[in-house]
GROMACS .gro file of C-alpha atoms in nm:
model
  402
    1UNK     CA    1  -0.450 -18.224  -3.532
    2UNK     CA    2  -0.722 -18.533  -3.471
    3UNK     CA    3  -1.060 -18.517  -3.260
    4UNK     CA    4  -1.070 -18.846  -3.011
    5UNK     CA    5  -1.339 -19.093  -2.998
    6UNK     CA    6  -1.428 -19.356  -2.740
    7UNK     CA    7  -1.146 -19.624  -2.919
    8UNK     CA    8  -0.788 -19.455  -2.858
    9UNK     CA    9  -0.619 -19.566  -3.171
   10UNK     CA   10  -0.902 -19.442  -3.415
   11UNK     CA   11  -0.903 -19.052  -3.436
   12UNK     CA   12  -1.041 -18.846  -3.751
   13UNK     CA   13  -0.881 -18.492  -3.830
   14UNK     CA   14  -1.008 -18.170  -3.649
   15UNK     CA   15  -1.060 -18.021  -3.978
   16UNK     CA   16  -1.361 -18.192  -4.114
   17UNK     CA   17  -1.533 -18.110  -3.763
   18UNK     CA   18  -1.573 -18.445  -3.626
   19UNK     CA   19  -1.863 -18.509  -3.388
   20UNK     CA   20  -1.728 -18.576  -3.006
   21UNK     CA   21  -1.740 -18.435  -2.635
   22UNK     CA   22  -1.799 -18.104  -2.745
   23UNK     CA   23  -1.979 -18.180  -3.071
   24UNK     CA   24  -2.200 -18.445  -3.006
   25UNK     CA   25  -2.376 -18.604  -3.297
   26UNK     CA   26  -2.715 -18.562  -3.395
   27UNK     CA   27  -2.934 -18.863  -3.396
   28UNK     CA   28  -2.974 -18.958  -3.897
   29UNK     CA   29  -3.241 -19.154  -4.032
   30UNK     CA   30  -3.029 -19.376  -4.289
   31UNK     CA   31  -3.090 -19.598  -4.565
   32UNK     CA   32  -2.793 -19.848  -4.622
   33UNK     CA   33  -2.844 -20.002  -4.980
   34UNK     CA   34  -2.652 -20.323  -4.945
   35UNK     CA   35  -2.754 -20.405  -4.641
   36UNK     CA   36  -2.758 -20.752  -4.608
   37UNK     CA   37  -2.360 -20.789  -4.716
   38UNK     CA   38  -2.070 -20.767  -4.456
   39UNK     CA   39  -1.985 -20.399  -4.594
   40UNK     CA   40  -2.381 -20.292  -4.552
   41UNK     CA   41  -2.457 -20.500  -4.243
   42UNK     CA   42  -2.113 -20.395  -4.037
   43UNK     CA   43  -2.194 -20.007  -4.177
   44UNK     CA   44  -2.594 -20.068  -3.995
   45UNK     CA   45  -2.484 -20.173  -3.695
   46UNK     CA   46  -2.261 -19.928  -3.635
   47UNK     CA   47  -2.540 -19.618  -3.701
   48UNK     CA   48  -2.745 -19.830  -3.473
   49UNK     CA   49  -2.584 -19.919  -3.214
   50UNK     CA   50  -2.494 -19.496  -3.193
   51UNK     CA   51  -2.864 -19.457  -3.180
   52UNK     CA   52  -2.923 -19.373  -3.551
   53UNK     CA   53  -3.240 -19.527  -3.774
   54UNK     CA   54  -3.192 -19.719  -4.007
   55UNK     CA   55  -3.326 -19.821  -4.322
   56UNK     CA   56  -3.189 -20.193  -4.437
   57UNK     CA   57  -3.214 -20.260  -4.779
   58UNK     CA   58  -3.145 -20.610  -4.907
   59UNK     CA   59  -3.167 -20.774  -5.261
   60UNK     CA   60  -3.444 -20.874  -5.452
   61UNK     CA   61  -3.409 -21.251  -5.494
   62UNK     CA   62  -3.114 -21.332  -5.241
   63UNK     CA   63  -3.268 -21.161  -4.913
   64UNK     CA   64  -3.683 -21.172  -4.730
   65UNK     CA   65  -3.736 -20.937  -4.459
   66UNK     CA   66  -3.706 -21.182  -4.216
   67UNK     CA   67  -3.351 -21.222  -4.283
   68UNK     CA   68  -3.284 -20.870  -4.257
   69UNK     CA   69  -3.451 -20.836  -3.937
   70UNK     CA   70  -3.249 -21.138  -3.758
   71UNK     CA   71  -2.919 -20.963  -3.849
   72UNK     CA   72  -3.034 -20.631  -3.653
   73UNK     CA   73  -3.234 -20.816  -3.433
   74UNK     CA   74  -3.054 -20.724  -3.125
   75UNK     CA   75  -3.126 -20.351  -3.166
   76UNK     CA   76  -3.400 -20.160  -3.157
   77UNK     CA   77  -3.776 -20.296  -3.360
   78UNK     CA   78  -3.868 -19.896  -3.422
   79UNK     CA   79  -3.484 -19.814  -3.532
   80UNK     CA   80  -3.446 -20.033  -3.761
   81UNK     CA   81  -3.671 -20.062  -4.113
   82UNK     CA   82  -3.629 -20.387  -4.317
   83UNK     CA   83  -3.678 -20.336  -4.723
   84UNK     CA   84  -3.598 -20.533  -5.066
   85UNK     CA   85  -3.503 -20.360  -5.365
   86UNK     CA   86  -3.343 -20.436  -5.645
   87UNK     CA   87  -3.046 -20.105  -5.754
   88UNK     CA   88  -3.133 -20.270  -6.157
   89UNK     CA   89  -3.443 -20.137  -6.168
   90UNK     CA   90  -3.562 -19.802  -6.098
   91UNK     CA   91  -3.899 -19.833  -5.938
   92UNK     CA   92  -3.771 -20.085  -5.618
   93UNK     CA   93  -3.528 -19.826  -5.544
   94UNK     CA   94  -3.769 -19.505  -5.549
   95UNK     CA   95  -3.977 -19.736  -5.354
   96UNK     CA   96  -3.722 -19.810  -5.138
   97UNK     CA   97  -3.746 -19.386  -5.031
   98UNK     CA   98  -4.091 -19.336  -5.010
   99UNK     CA   99  -4.164 -19.594  -4.794
  100UNK     CA  100  -3.850 -19.482  -4.613
  101UNK     CA  101  -3.968 -19.093  -4.572
  102UNK     CA  102  -4.292 -19.262  -4.503
  103UNK     CA  103  -4.233 -19.425  -4.171
  104UNK     CA  104  -3.925 -19.220  -4.031
  105UNK     CA  105  -4.072 -18.865  -4.149
  106UNK     CA  106  -3.665 -18.803  -4.311
  107UNK     CA  107  -3.386 -18.937  -4.483
  108UNK     CA  108  -3.051 -18.770  -4.392
  109UNK     CA  109  -2.756 -18.990  -4.556
  110UNK     CA  110  -2.743 -19.276  -4.826
  111UNK     CA  111  -2.528 -19.585  -4.817
  112UNK     CA  112  -2.422 -19.711  -5.143
  113UNK     CA  113  -2.261 -20.073  -5.062
  114UNK     CA  114  -2.389 -20.219  -5.375
  115UNK     CA  115  -2.140 -20.109  -5.634
  116UNK     CA  116  -1.892 -20.486  -5.563
  117UNK     CA  117  -2.032 -20.654  -5.847
  118UNK     CA  118  -1.723 -20.820  -6.029
  119UNK     CA  119  -1.645 -21.056  -6.319
  120UNK     CA  120  -1.295 -21.209  -6.273
  121UNK     CA  121  -1.174 -21.281  -6.620
  122UNK     CA  122  -0.942 -21.144  -6.916
  123UNK     CA  123  -1.145 -20.843  -7.089
  124UNK     CA  124  -1.155 -21.052  -7.428
  125UNK     CA  125  -1.316 -21.306  -7.209
  126UNK     CA  126  -1.613 -21.129  -7.104
  127UNK     CA  127  -1.905 -21.072  -7.307
  128UNK     CA  128  -2.152 -20.846  -7.361
  129UNK     CA  129  -2.383 -20.987  -7.075
  130UNK     CA  130  -2.092 -21.003  -6.800
  131UNK     CA  131  -1.974 -20.657  -6.895
  132UNK     CA  132  -2.378 -20.559  -6.889
  133UNK     CA  133  -2.405 -20.693  -6.541
  134UNK     CA  134  -2.176 -20.579  -6.414
  135UNK     CA  135  -2.203 -20.205  -6.528
  136UNK     CA  136  -2.634 -20.253  -6.448
  137UNK     CA  137  -2.527 -20.337  -6.081
  138UNK     CA  138  -2.237 -20.116  -6.043
  139UNK     CA  139  -2.308 -19.842  -6.238
  140UNK     CA  140  -2.666 -19.772  -6.336
  141UNK     CA  141  -2.703 -19.906  -5.946
  142UNK     CA  142  -2.582 -19.575  -5.866
  143UNK     CA  143  -2.728 -19.345  -6.104
  144UNK     CA  144  -3.095 -19.534  -5.953
  145UNK     CA  145  -3.019 -19.398  -5.587
  146UNK     CA  146  -2.884 -19.055  -5.694
  147UNK     CA  147  -3.191 -18.991  -5.945
  148UNK     CA  148  -3.462 -19.119  -5.647
  149UNK     CA  149  -3.299 -18.949  -5.356
  150UNK     CA  150  -3.130 -18.614  -5.468
  151UNK     CA  151  -3.475 -18.449  -5.526
  152UNK     CA  152  -3.555 -18.532  -5.196
  153UNK     CA  153  -3.180 -18.404  -5.050
  154UNK     CA  154  -3.209 -18.064  -5.323
  155UNK     CA  155  -3.575 -17.943  -5.219
  156UNK     CA  156  -3.646 -18.076  -4.828
  157UNK     CA  157  -3.516 -17.819  -4.469
  158UNK     CA  158  -3.396 -17.843  -4.242
  159UNK     CA  159  -3.495 -17.759  -3.886
  160UNK     CA  160  -3.411 -17.498  -3.751
  161UNK     CA  161  -3.152 -17.419  -3.507
  162UNK     CA  162  -3.381 -17.391  -3.112
  163UNK     CA  163  -3.408 -17.021  -3.046
  164UNK     CA  164  -3.133 -16.938  -2.758
  165UNK     CA  165  -3.303 -16.894  -2.407
  166UNK     CA  166  -3.510 -16.532  -2.298
  167UNK     CA  167  -3.188 -16.522  -2.000
  168UNK     CA  168  -2.948 -16.530  -2.276
  169UNK     CA  169  -3.109 -16.301  -2.490
  170UNK     CA  170  -3.118 -16.024  -2.239
  171UNK     CA  171  -2.753 -16.062  -2.144
  172UNK     CA  172  -2.652 -16.062  -2.538
  173UNK     CA  173  -2.804 -15.743  -2.567
  174UNK     CA  174  -2.698 -15.594  -2.211
  175UNK     CA  175  -2.346 -15.653  -2.375
  176UNK     CA  176  -2.383 -15.517  -2.759
  177UNK     CA  177  -2.528 -15.205  -2.619
  178UNK     CA  178  -2.208 -15.158  -2.384
  179UNK     CA  179  -2.008 -15.226  -2.726
  180UNK     CA  180  -2.227 -15.025  -2.948
  181UNK     CA  181  -2.094 -14.713  -2.628
  182UNK     CA  182  -1.797 -14.671  -2.871
  183UNK     CA  183  -1.907 -14.771  -3.205
  184UNK     CA  184  -2.233 -14.678  -3.286
  185UNK     CA  185  -2.185 -14.686  -3.634
  186UNK     CA  186  -2.179 -15.031  -3.677
  187UNK     CA  187  -2.446 -15.149  -3.881
  188UNK     CA  188  -2.642 -15.492  -3.688
  189UNK     CA  189  -2.523 -15.813  -3.919
  190UNK     CA  190  -2.836 -15.981  -4.015
  191UNK     CA  191  -2.890 -16.289  -3.846
  192UNK     CA  192  -2.735 -16.605  -4.080
  193UNK     CA  193  -3.038 -16.734  -4.395
  194UNK     CA  194  -3.182 -17.113  -4.263
  195UNK     CA  195  -3.016 -17.376  -4.520
  196UNK     CA  196  -3.275 -17.546  -4.767
  197UNK     CA  197  -3.168 -17.859  -4.827
  198UNK     CA  198  -2.938 -18.094  -4.775
  199UNK     CA  199  -2.819 -18.485  -4.804
  200UNK     CA  200  -2.510 -18.707  -4.763
  201UNK     CA  201  -2.398 -18.972  -4.930
  202UNK     CA  202  -2.128 -19.270  -4.831
  203UNK     CA  203  -2.066 -19.447  -5.165
  204UNK     CA  204  -1.879 -19.730  -5.103
  205UNK     CA  205  -1.665 -19.798  -5.437
  206UNK     CA  206  -1.311 -19.995  -5.458
  207UNK     CA  207  -0.937 -19.863  -5.554
  208UNK     CA  208  -1.004 -20.038  -5.849
  209UNK     CA  209  -1.174 -19.667  -5.960
  210UNK     CA  210  -0.799 -19.509  -5.974
  211UNK     CA  211  -0.627 -19.829  -6.057
  212UNK     CA  212  -0.709 -20.083  -6.318
  213UNK     CA  213  -0.618 -20.399  -6.229
  214UNK     CA  214  -0.602 -20.747  -6.442
  215UNK     CA  215  -0.839 -20.982  -6.475
  216UNK     CA  216  -1.040 -20.734  -6.334
  217UNK     CA  217  -1.089 -20.516  -6.682
  218UNK     CA  218  -1.502 -20.457  -6.684
  219UNK     CA  219  -1.492 -20.442  -6.324
  220UNK     CA  220  -1.317 -20.086  -6.275
  221UNK     CA  221  -1.454 -19.945  -6.511
  222UNK     CA  222  -1.832 -19.910  -6.406
  223UNK     CA  223  -1.555 -19.830  -6.024
  224UNK     CA  224  -1.422 -19.580  -6.213
  225UNK     CA  225  -1.723 -19.430  -6.380
  226UNK     CA  226  -1.883 -19.409  -6.014
  227UNK     CA  227  -1.610 -19.189  -5.881
  228UNK     CA  228  -1.626 -18.963  -6.247
  229UNK     CA  229  -2.007 -18.946  -6.190
  230UNK     CA  230  -2.024 -18.834  -5.818
  231UNK     CA  231  -1.713 -18.617  -5.864
  232UNK     CA  232  -1.894 -18.439  -6.106
  233UNK     CA  233  -2.245 -18.386  -5.961
  234UNK     CA  234  -2.075 -18.276  -5.620
  235UNK     CA  235  -1.964 -17.965  -5.826
  236UNK     CA  236  -2.338 -17.932  -5.921
  237UNK     CA  237  -2.556 -17.972  -5.572
  238UNK     CA  238  -2.270 -17.814  -5.320
  239UNK     CA  239  -2.453 -17.530  -5.390
  240UNK     CA  240  -2.779 -17.746  -5.178
  241UNK     CA  241  -2.537 -17.854  -4.935
  242UNK     CA  242  -2.497 -18.227  -5.037
  243UNK     CA  243  -2.189 -18.369  -4.953
  244UNK     CA  244  -2.055 -18.758  -5.054
  245UNK     CA  245  -1.783 -18.931  -5.012
  246UNK     CA  246  -1.591 -19.201  -5.198
  247UNK     CA  247  -1.522 -19.515  -4.985
  248UNK     CA  248  -1.220 -19.659  -5.145
  249UNK     CA  249  -1.186 -20.057  -5.020
  250UNK     CA  250  -0.938 -20.309  -5.096
  251UNK     CA  251  -0.997 -20.645  -5.184
  252UNK     CA  252  -1.327 -20.724  -4.913
  253UNK     CA  253  -1.547 -21.034  -4.848
  254UNK     CA  254  -1.918 -20.911  -4.946
  255UNK     CA  255  -2.092 -21.152  -4.650
  256UNK     CA  256  -1.993 -21.403  -4.367
  257UNK     CA  257  -2.196 -21.692  -4.456
  258UNK     CA  258  -2.014 -21.743  -4.809
  259UNK     CA  259  -1.838 -22.022  -4.847
  260UNK     CA  260  -1.489 -21.944  -5.012
  261UNK     CA  261  -1.573 -22.102  -5.349
  262UNK     CA  262  -1.843 -21.864  -5.454
  263UNK     CA  263  -1.651 -21.664  -5.541
  264UNK     CA  264  -1.424 -21.862  -5.748
  265UNK     CA  265  -1.687 -22.084  -5.946
  266UNK     CA  266  -1.721 -22.116  -6.240
  267UNK     CA  267  -2.049 -21.969  -6.445
  268UNK     CA  268  -2.131 -22.005  -6.850
  269UNK     CA  269  -2.250 -21.644  -6.907
  270UNK     CA  270  -2.454 -21.833  -7.152
  271UNK     CA  271  -2.593 -22.009  -6.911
  272UNK     CA  272  -2.694 -21.735  -6.708
  273UNK     CA  273  -3.079 -21.624  -6.713
  274UNK     CA  274  -3.128 -21.249  -6.685
  275UNK     CA  275  -3.383 -21.299  -6.349
  276UNK     CA  276  -3.096 -21.489  -6.170
  277UNK     CA  277  -3.004 -21.326  -5.841
  278UNK     CA  278  -2.599 -21.218  -5.902
  279UNK     CA  279  -2.291 -21.340  -5.680
  280UNK     CA  280  -2.000 -21.147  -5.602
  281UNK     CA  281  -1.764 -21.298  -5.858
  282UNK     CA  282  -1.755 -21.566  -6.123
  283UNK     CA  283  -1.434 -21.674  -6.332
  284UNK     CA  284  -1.524 -21.745  -6.687
  285UNK     CA  285  -1.422 -21.996  -6.891
  286UNK     CA  286  -1.049 -21.868  -7.059
  287UNK     CA  287  -0.899 -21.963  -7.357
  288UNK     CA  288  -0.597 -21.743  -7.480
  289UNK     CA  289  -0.578 -21.657  -7.037
  290UNK     CA  290  -0.593 -22.025  -6.869
  291UNK     CA  291  -0.139 -22.010  -6.786
  292UNK     CA  292  -0.278 -21.988  -6.378
  293UNK     CA  293   0.022 -21.731  -6.375
  294UNK     CA  294  -0.117 -21.533  -6.595
  295UNK     CA  295  -0.227 -21.154  -6.516
  296UNK     CA  296  -0.526 -21.193  -6.610
  297UNK     CA  297  -0.556 -21.448  -6.312
  298UNK     CA  298  -0.424 -21.168  -6.115
  299UNK     CA  299  -0.745 -21.076  -5.909
  300UNK     CA  300  -0.842 -21.417  -5.806
  301UNK     CA  301  -0.488 -21.495  -5.666
  302UNK     CA  302  -0.515 -21.167  -5.461
  303UNK     CA  303  -0.831 -21.329  -5.292
  304UNK     CA  304  -0.723 -21.680  -5.282
  305UNK     CA  305  -0.398 -21.485  -5.122
  306UNK     CA  306  -0.617 -21.262  -4.892
  307UNK     CA  307  -0.863 -21.521  -4.799
  308UNK     CA  308  -1.109 -21.529  -4.551
  309UNK     CA  309  -0.843 -21.152  -4.393
  310UNK     CA  310  -1.050 -21.018  -4.654
  311UNK     CA  311  -1.289 -20.876  -4.424
  312UNK     CA  312  -1.494 -20.514  -4.357
  313UNK     CA  313  -1.450 -20.512  -3.970
  314UNK     CA  314  -1.629 -20.307  -3.722
  315UNK     CA  315  -1.323 -20.015  -3.677
  316UNK     CA  316  -1.425 -19.929  -4.054
  317UNK     CA  317  -1.740 -19.941  -3.988
  318UNK     CA  318  -1.708 -19.710  -3.730
  319UNK     CA  319  -1.552 -19.433  -3.884
  320UNK     CA  320  -1.759 -19.531  -4.217
  321UNK     CA  321  -2.019 -19.368  -3.914
  322UNK     CA  322  -1.794 -19.037  -3.778
  323UNK     CA  323  -1.796 -18.935  -4.135
  324UNK     CA  324  -2.176 -18.909  -4.183
  325UNK     CA  325  -2.141 -18.723  -3.869
  326UNK     CA  326  -1.883 -18.455  -3.973
  327UNK     CA  327  -1.964 -18.131  -4.096
  328UNK     CA  328  -1.658 -18.139  -4.393
  329UNK     CA  329  -1.630 -18.500  -4.536
  330UNK     CA  330  -1.399 -18.607  -4.736
  331UNK     CA  331  -1.432 -18.717  -5.089
  332UNK     CA  332  -1.237 -18.989  -5.099
  333UNK     CA  333  -1.146 -19.179  -4.815
  334UNK     CA  334  -0.922 -19.531  -4.895
  335UNK     CA  335  -0.961 -19.756  -4.618
  336UNK     CA  336  -0.732 -20.010  -4.537
  337UNK     CA  337  -0.347 -20.055  -4.621
  338UNK     CA  338  -0.377 -20.206  -4.884
  339UNK     CA  339  -0.604 -19.916  -5.042
  340UNK     CA  340  -0.394 -19.633  -4.854
  341UNK     CA  341  -0.062 -19.822  -4.998
  342UNK     CA  342  -0.256 -19.860  -5.367
  343UNK     CA  343  -0.324 -19.531  -5.371
  344UNK     CA  344   0.003 -19.403  -5.305
  345UNK     CA  345   0.160 -19.596  -5.610
  346UNK     CA  346  -0.079 -19.486  -5.856
  347UNK     CA  347  -0.036 -19.121  -5.745
  348UNK     CA  348   0.337 -19.104  -5.753
  349UNK     CA  349   0.342 -19.322  -6.119
  350UNK     CA  350   0.086 -19.030  -6.256
  351UNK     CA  351   0.377 -18.751  -6.077
  352UNK     CA  352   0.680 -18.985  -6.227
  353UNK     CA  353   0.469 -18.995  -6.579
  354UNK     CA  354   0.335 -18.665  -6.603
  355UNK     CA  355   0.724 -18.547  -6.474
  356UNK     CA  356   0.874 -18.745  -6.774
  357UNK     CA  357   0.672 -18.600  -7.090
  358UNK     CA  358   0.594 -18.231  -6.941
  359UNK     CA  359   0.930 -18.138  -7.200
  360UNK     CA  360   0.700 -18.199  -7.456
  361UNK     CA  361   0.398 -17.943  -7.346
  362UNK     CA  362   0.313 -17.714  -7.569
  363UNK     CA  363   0.396 -17.320  -7.512
  364UNK     CA  364   0.199 -17.027  -7.489
  365UNK     CA  365   0.306 -16.938  -7.808
  366UNK     CA  366   0.131 -17.298  -7.964
  367UNK     CA  367   0.519 -17.382  -8.024
  368UNK     CA  368   0.596 -17.723  -7.953
  369UNK     CA  369   0.930 -17.864  -7.721
  370UNK     CA  370   0.862 -17.595  -7.472
  371UNK     CA  371   0.886 -17.705  -7.127
  372UNK     CA  372   0.682 -17.419  -6.992
  373UNK     CA  373   0.251 -17.489  -6.929
  374UNK     CA  374  -0.030 -17.295  -7.055
  375UNK     CA  375  -0.087 -16.980  -6.871
  376UNK     CA  376  -0.455 -17.122  -6.774
  377UNK     CA  377  -0.329 -17.458  -6.655
  378UNK     CA  378  -0.399 -17.571  -6.333
  379UNK     CA  379  -0.177 -17.679  -6.078
  380UNK     CA  380   0.109 -17.656  -6.262
  381UNK     CA  381   0.483 -17.631  -6.160
  382UNK     CA  382   0.600 -17.388  -6.342
  383UNK     CA  383   0.447 -17.103  -6.581
  384UNK     CA  384   0.541 -16.810  -6.764
  385UNK     CA  385   0.367 -16.489  -6.683
  386UNK     CA  386   0.515 -16.176  -6.861
  387UNK     CA  387   0.796 -16.336  -6.958
  388UNK     CA  388   0.870 -16.414  -6.533
  389UNK     CA  389   0.875 -16.759  -6.395
  390UNK     CA  390   0.646 -16.783  -6.110
  391UNK     CA  391   0.718 -17.119  -5.870
  392UNK     CA  392   0.344 -17.279  -5.802
  393UNK     CA  393   0.360 -17.516  -5.482
  394UNK     CA  394   0.140 -17.825  -5.552
  395UNK     CA  395  -0.124 -17.985  -5.320
  396UNK     CA  396   0.003 -18.244  -5.153
  397UNK     CA  397  -0.220 -18.530  -5.099
  398UNK     CA  398  -0.384 -18.498  -4.760
  399UNK     CA  399  -0.232 -18.711  -4.502
  400UNK     CA  400  -0.488 -18.599  -4.214
  401UNK     CA  401  -0.695 -18.945  -4.412
  402UNK     CA  402  -0.398 -19.176  -4.386
   0.00000   0.00000   0.00000
C-alpha cells in the first residue's frame, strides 16, 4: 500500500510513514550543499515551495551570493540563506553549519549534492591529479560534511510534543479508571523517553556507486567509497536517531546553464592549477584508448546519447522532499528508469555469479568442494544444522521503491 500525494502518480510506500493528509509534514530546516547545481537547485526549490527553510550553499570560485539569491528570488527571503563554501576545505563547511544554526536556530536535514565531479577517460590515462581531485570532492567533501554535522545531530534535543488539552487528559483518566476495575494489577506503563538526538542526510550518489562504468573508473571508486562510508556510519549512529538515504541517480547534467560542450572538453591535467574551480567532466588526452568505439569512451558516448534529456526533474526533487519528511526512509533510492534497470541488472549478475561458484565454498569442517555454507553465514540459501538441512529464504529487493 502506498500513500498518494497531490500528484496522483507520485507515491511513497506506506511502510516509510510518509507525509500526507493524516500525517502533515512539519517545517524543517535544510542545508543543501551544491544548491547552485541542477540537482541541488531543484531540491532547494521543492523544499522552499513546501514552506521549509533552506541554506542554499554554492561553490566558492564558481558562484556568488547574488547569483544564488537570484535562483530563489520567487520564495520568501527569510526562508532562504545563501552561503558559499568549498567542500574540500573543512573550515568552510564548519562555517556553513554554524551560520545556518545561528540564522535558523537549528538544522534538520543535510542534502549533499556535490559528489558529482568526474573525469572521463581510461583508468590508465588519469594521473594522480585527476584521481585525487575526484576523491577530494566526492569522498572527502562528504567526509567533511559528516564530520561538521554529526556532533550537532548527535547531541541536539528534539522539541517535546505539546501536552494534550486538559479535557482530553480528564477523559483519558476516566476511561483508565473504568478499565482498571477489571484489571487492577496491571502496572501503568511509563511515558516514552524524549529523543535526545537526530538528523537526516540525503546524499546524492550515482548508479556508479554500485556499478563499474568504463571511462569512469576513479569516479566510480569515489562514489562507491561514499556508499560504503554512509552505510557503515548508519550502524554507528542508529542509536542517535540519525538516518540517511543514498539517492542513486543515473547520468544527469550538473547545471542547466552550462553548454553541452562543457561536459566534453579536453583538458591537460598538468596545466590545470590546483585553485581552479572543478568543472563537471573532462576528457584527458588518451593514447592507447583513442578509438571512439573503445570501452574507455563509453561514458562520453552515454552523455552524448542522453543529451539534454539527462536532467533532474522537479518530480524527482519532490520525491526527495517527501523522503526527508518520512519517518522510515530507505537506505538507497534508485531514482530514474536508467538507475532502476542498472541496479536490477547488477543484482542479477551478482546472484548468478554467486550461484555458479557456491559449490566451491568450504563446509563447516573446513573441507573444500562441499556445497554447504558455514553455519554462521548470513543470507545463505541453505545451511546444515546438526546434519539436517534448513531452508532459508533470502529477502527480495524492496520493490516498493521502484
